[in-house]
Amino acid sequence: ECYIMVFIKRIDEPDFGCEGVPDNEIICDEVTFVVESKDIVVKIPEKIVWQYELDENMEISYSLYLEILDLIK
């Protein structure tokens, strides 16, 4: 099996302005992954971003990337 690294290019958090976060709303960040030279933007609940300690300019394994995608189906 070939070893693919996935790069986290950027993480954009939503801006709710002065109203703040609506009640009962799941906050999702837009995470831009680079997989085999392609940018892939995925909306991921912020709690998963925190749980996995994802950060910009970080490399993760392809298996972890698939695990995260599996969580957000």
Short mmCIF file of N, CA, C and O in Angstrom, two decimals:
data_model
loop_
_atom_site.label_atom_id
_atom_site.label_comp_id
_atom_site.label_asym_id
_atom_site.label_seq_id
_atom_site.Cartn_x
_atom_site.Cartn_y
_atom_site.Cartn_z
N GLU A 1 0.86 -1.18 0.00
CA GLU A 1 0.00 0.00 0.00
C GLU A 1 0.90 1.24 0.00
O GLU A 1 1.83 1.34 0.77
N CYS A 2 0.57 2.17 -0.88
CA CYS A 2 1.41 3.36 -0.92
C CYS A 2 1.02 4.30 0.21
O CYS A 2 -0.11 4.32 0.67
N TYR A 3 1.98 5.06 0.65
CA TYR A 3 1.81 5.90 1.83
C TYR A 3 1.50 7.33 1.39
O TYR A 3 2.38 8.03 0.90
N ILE A 4 0.26 7.73 1.55
CA ILE A 4 -0.16 9.07 1.14
C ILE A 4 -0.28 9.95 2.37
O ILE A 4 -0.92 9.58 3.35
N MET A 5 0.38 11.10 2.32
CA MET A 5 0.21 12.08 3.39
C MET A 5 -0.82 13.11 2.94
O MET A 5 -0.88 13.46 1.77
N VAL A 6 -1.59 13.58 3.89
CA VAL A 6 -2.60 14.59 3.62
C VAL A 6 -2.18 15.86 4.38
O VAL A 6 -1.87 15.80 5.56
N PHE A 7 -2.16 16.97 3.66
CA PHE A 7 -1.71 18.24 4.23
C PHE A 7 -2.94 19.10 4.52
O PHE A 7 -3.85 19.19 3.70
N ILE A 8 -2.99 19.71 5.70
CA ILE A 8 -4.08 20.64 6.02
C ILE A 8 -3.62 22.04 5.66
O ILE A 8 -2.74 22.61 6.30
N LYS A 9 -4.19 22.56 4.59
CA LYS A 9 -3.77 23.86 4.06
C LYS A 9 -4.35 25.01 4.87
O LYS A 9 -3.66 25.96 5.20
N ARG A 10 -5.65 24.92 5.16
CA ARG A 10 -6.26 25.99 5.96
C ARG A 10 -7.52 25.51 6.66
O ARG A 10 -8.15 24.56 6.23
N ILE A 11 -7.86 26.21 7.73
CA ILE A 11 -9.08 25.94 8.47
C ILE A 11 -9.81 27.26 8.64
O ILE A 11 -9.27 28.20 9.23
N ASP A 12 -11.00 27.35 8.06
CA ASP A 12 -11.79 28.57 8.17
C ASP A 12 -12.94 28.34 9.13
O ASP A 12 -13.77 27.46 8.91
N GLU A 13 -12.98 29.14 10.19
CA GLU A 13 -14.06 29.05 11.16
C GLU A 13 -15.16 30.00 10.73
O GLU A 13 -14.89 31.09 10.22
N PRO A 14 -16.42 29.60 10.95
CA PRO A 14 -17.52 30.50 10.57
C PRO A 14 -17.53 31.75 11.44
O PRO A 14 -17.12 31.72 12.59
N ASP A 15 -17.99 32.85 10.85
CA ASP A 15 -18.08 34.11 11.58
C ASP A 15 -19.55 34.41 11.83
O ASP A 15 -20.30 34.64 10.89
N PHE A 16 -19.96 34.36 13.10
CA PHE A 16 -21.36 34.62 13.42
C PHE A 16 -21.61 36.07 13.80
O PHE A 16 -22.72 36.43 14.18
N GLY A 17 -20.57 36.89 13.71
CA GLY A 17 -20.74 38.31 14.02
C GLY A 17 -21.16 38.53 15.46
O GLY A 17 -20.88 37.72 16.33
N CYS A 18 -21.87 39.63 15.69
CA CYS A 18 -22.21 39.97 17.08
C CYS A 18 -23.38 39.16 17.62
O CYS A 18 -23.61 39.12 18.81
N GLU A 19 -24.13 38.48 16.74
CA GLU A 19 -25.25 37.66 17.23
C GLU A 19 -24.75 36.43 17.98
O GLU A 19 -25.46 35.86 18.79
N GLY A 20 -23.55 35.99 17.66
CA GLY A 20 -23.04 34.78 18.29
C GLY A 20 -23.62 33.54 17.63
O GLY A 20 -24.34 33.62 16.64
N VAL A 21 -23.29 32.41 18.18
CA VAL A 21 -23.69 31.14 17.59
C VAL A 21 -25.17 30.86 17.87
O VAL A 21 -25.62 30.95 19.00
N PRO A 22 -25.94 30.53 16.81
CA PRO A 22 -27.35 30.17 17.04
C PRO A 22 -27.46 28.94 17.95
O PRO A 22 -26.61 28.06 17.90
N ASP A 23 -28.50 28.91 18.77
CA ASP A 23 -28.70 27.76 19.66
C ASP A 23 -28.87 26.48 18.86
O ASP A 23 -29.48 26.49 17.79
N ASN A 24 -28.36 25.40 19.42
CA ASN A 24 -28.51 24.06 18.84
C ASN A 24 -27.90 23.90 17.45
O ASN A 24 -28.23 22.98 16.73
N GLU A 25 -27.06 24.82 17.06
CA GLU A 25 -26.44 24.70 15.74
C GLU A 25 -25.07 24.06 15.88
O GLU A 25 -24.28 24.44 16.75
N ILE A 26 -24.80 23.08 15.03
CA ILE A 26 -23.47 22.46 15.03
C ILE A 26 -22.56 23.37 14.23
O ILE A 26 -22.83 23.66 13.06
N ILE A 27 -21.50 23.84 14.86
CA ILE A 27 -20.56 24.74 14.18
C ILE A 27 -19.60 23.90 13.36
O ILE A 27 -18.97 22.98 13.87
N CYS A 28 -19.53 24.21 12.06
CA CYS A 28 -18.62 23.48 11.19
C CYS A 28 -17.54 24.42 10.67
O CYS A 28 -17.82 25.56 10.29
N ASP A 29 -16.31 23.94 10.67
CA ASP A 29 -15.20 24.66 10.06
C ASP A 29 -15.03 24.13 8.63
O ASP A 29 -15.32 22.97 8.36
N GLU A 30 -14.57 25.01 7.75
CA GLU A 30 -14.21 24.57 6.40
C GLU A 30 -12.73 24.25 6.41
O GLU A 30 -11.90 25.14 6.60
N VAL A 31 -12.42 22.98 6.22
CA VAL A 31 -11.02 22.55 6.25
C VAL A 31 -10.58 22.23 4.83
O VAL A 31 -11.25 21.47 4.12
N THR A 32 -9.47 22.85 4.41
CA THR A 32 -8.93 22.58 3.08
C THR A 32 -7.78 21.59 3.22
O THR A 32 -6.75 21.91 3.82
N PHE A 33 -8.00 20.38 2.71
CA PHE A 33 -6.97 19.35 2.70
C PHE A 33 -6.31 19.34 1.33
O PHE A 33 -6.95 19.65 0.33
N VAL A 34 -5.04 18.98 1.29
CA VAL A 34 -4.37 18.76 0.01
C VAL A 34 -4.05 17.26 -0.05
O VAL A 34 -3.29 16.74 0.75
N VAL A 35 -4.74 16.59 -0.99
CA VAL A 35 -4.58 15.15 -1.15
C VAL A 35 -4.08 14.90 -2.57
O VAL A 35 -4.77 15.24 -3.53
N GLU A 36 -2.89 14.35 -2.68
CA GLU A 36 -2.28 14.08 -3.99
C GLU A 36 -2.36 15.32 -4.90
O GLU A 36 -2.85 15.26 -6.02
N SER A 37 -1.92 16.45 -4.37
CA SER A 37 -1.86 17.73 -5.10
C SER A 37 -3.21 18.36 -5.42
O SER A 37 -3.28 19.33 -6.16
N LYS A 38 -4.30 17.81 -4.90
CA LYS A 38 -5.61 18.41 -5.14
C LYS A 38 -6.14 19.00 -3.84
O LYS A 38 -6.07 18.39 -2.79
N ASP A 39 -6.71 20.22 -3.94
CA ASP A 39 -7.36 20.83 -2.78
C ASP A 39 -8.76 20.25 -2.61
O ASP A 39 -9.53 20.21 -3.58
N ILE A 40 -9.06 19.79 -1.42
CA ILE A 40 -10.38 19.25 -1.12
C ILE A 40 -10.90 19.98 0.11
O ILE A 40 -10.28 19.93 1.17
N VAL A 41 -12.02 20.70 -0.06
CA VAL A 41 -12.60 21.47 1.04
C VAL A 41 -13.74 20.66 1.65
O VAL A 41 -14.64 20.21 0.96
N VAL A 42 -13.66 20.47 2.96
CA VAL A 42 -14.65 19.65 3.67
C VAL A 42 -15.16 20.43 4.87
O VAL A 42 -14.37 21.05 5.59
N LYS A 43 -16.47 20.41 5.07
CA LYS A 43 -17.05 21.02 6.28
C LYS A 43 -17.00 19.97 7.38
O LYS A 43 -17.56 18.89 7.24
N ILE A 44 -16.32 20.31 8.46
CA ILE A 44 -16.13 19.38 9.58
C ILE A 44 -16.60 20.05 10.86
O ILE A 44 -16.19 21.18 11.14
N PRO A 45 -17.44 19.37 11.64
CA PRO A 45 -17.85 19.96 12.92
C PRO A 45 -16.63 20.35 13.75
O PRO A 45 -15.65 19.60 13.84
N GLU A 46 -16.69 21.56 14.32
CA GLU A 46 -15.56 22.11 15.05
C GLU A 46 -15.09 21.18 16.18
O GLU A 46 -13.91 21.07 16.45
N LYS A 47 -16.04 20.48 16.81
CA LYS A 47 -15.64 19.59 17.92
C LYS A 47 -14.75 18.46 17.42
O LYS A 47 -13.87 17.99 18.15
N ILE A 48 -14.92 18.03 16.17
CA ILE A 48 -14.05 16.99 15.60
C ILE A 48 -12.68 17.59 15.28
O ILE A 48 -11.65 16.97 15.51
N VAL A 49 -12.67 18.83 14.77
CA VAL A 49 -11.40 19.52 14.50
C VAL A 49 -10.59 19.61 15.80
O VAL A 49 -9.39 19.33 15.82
N TRP A 50 -11.27 19.95 16.90
CA TRP A 50 -10.59 20.07 18.20
C TRP A 50 -10.17 18.70 18.72
O TRP A 50 -9.06 18.53 19.23
N GLN A 51 -11.08 17.74 18.62
CA GLN A 51 -10.81 16.39 19.14
C GLN A 51 -9.56 15.79 18.50
O GLN A 51 -8.75 15.16 19.16
N TYR A 52 -9.41 16.00 17.19
CA TYR A 52 -8.26 15.46 16.47
C TYR A 52 -7.07 16.43 16.47
O TYR A 52 -6.05 16.16 15.85
N GLU A 53 -7.27 17.59 17.12
CA GLU A 53 -6.23 18.62 17.19
C GLU A 53 -5.69 18.98 15.81
O GLU A 53 -4.48 19.11 15.60
N LEU A 54 -6.61 19.12 14.87
CA LEU A 54 -6.22 19.48 13.51
C LEU A 54 -5.79 20.94 13.50
O LEU A 54 -6.38 21.79 14.16
N ASP A 55 -4.75 21.23 12.73
CA ASP A 55 -4.26 22.60 12.65
C ASP A 55 -3.74 22.86 11.24
O ASP A 55 -3.38 21.93 10.52
N GLU A 56 -3.71 24.14 10.87
CA GLU A 56 -3.18 24.50 9.56
C GLU A 56 -1.71 24.10 9.46
O GLU A 56 -0.99 24.07 10.46
N ASN A 57 -1.29 23.78 8.25
CA ASN A 57 0.10 23.39 7.94
C ASN A 57 0.52 22.08 8.63
O ASN A 57 1.70 21.86 8.88
N MET A 58 -0.46 21.25 8.91
CA MET A 58 -0.19 19.98 9.58
C MET A 58 -0.34 18.86 8.56
O MET A 58 -1.15 18.94 7.65
N GLU A 59 0.46 17.82 8.73
CA GLU A 59 0.30 16.63 7.88
C GLU A 59 -0.34 15.52 8.70
O GLU A 59 0.02 15.33 9.86
N ILE A 60 -1.31 14.85 8.08
CA ILE A 60 -1.92 13.70 8.75
C ILE A 60 -1.84 12.52 7.78
O ILE A 60 -1.64 12.70 6.58
N SER A 61 -2.02 11.34 8.31
CA SER A 61 -1.99 10.15 7.45
C SER A 61 -3.28 10.06 6.65
O SER A 61 -4.32 10.60 7.05
N TYR A 62 -3.20 9.36 5.55
CA TYR A 62 -4.38 9.16 4.71
C TYR A 62 -5.45 8.38 5.49
O TYR A 62 -6.64 8.65 5.37
N SER A 63 -5.02 7.43 6.32
CA SER A 63 -6.00 6.65 7.09
C SER A 63 -6.75 7.54 8.09
O SER A 63 -7.96 7.38 8.29
N LEU A 64 -6.05 8.50 8.70
CA LEU A 64 -6.72 9.43 9.61
C LEU A 64 -7.69 10.32 8.83
O LEU A 64 -8.81 10.58 9.28
N TYR A 65 -7.28 10.76 7.66
CA TYR A 65 -8.15 11.57 6.78
C TYR A 65 -9.44 10.80 6.48
O TYR A 65 -10.54 11.33 6.61
N LEU A 66 -9.30 9.52 6.12
CA LEU A 66 -10.48 8.70 5.81
C LEU A 66 -11.36 8.51 7.05
O LEU A 66 -12.58 8.52 6.96
N GLU A 67 -10.71 8.36 8.19
CA GLU A 67 -11.45 8.20 9.46
C GLU A 67 -12.30 9.44 9.74
O GLU A 67 -13.46 9.35 10.13
N ILE A 68 -11.72 10.61 9.53
CA ILE A 68 -12.44 11.87 9.75
C ILE A 68 -13.61 12.00 8.76
O ILE A 68 -14.72 12.35 9.15
N LEU A 69 -13.36 11.67 7.50
CA LEU A 69 -14.44 11.74 6.51
C LEU A 69 -15.56 10.79 6.87
O LEU A 69 -16.74 11.10 6.68
N ASP A 70 -15.20 9.63 7.40
CA ASP A 70 -16.19 8.63 7.79
C ASP A 70 -17.07 9.16 8.93
O ASP A 70 -18.26 8.88 8.97
N LEU A 71 -16.48 9.93 9.83
CA LEU A 71 -17.22 10.49 10.97
C LEU A 71 -18.28 11.51 10.55
O LEU A 71 -19.26 11.71 11.25
N ILE A 72 -18.05 12.17 9.43
CA ILE A 72 -18.94 13.29 9.06
C ILE A 72 -19.95 12.91 7.98
O ILE A 72 -20.67 13.75 7.50
N LYS A 73 -20.01 11.64 7.65
CA LYS A 73 -21.00 11.20 6.63
C LYS A 73 -22.41 11.47 7.10
O LYS A 73 -22.72 11.28 8.25
#
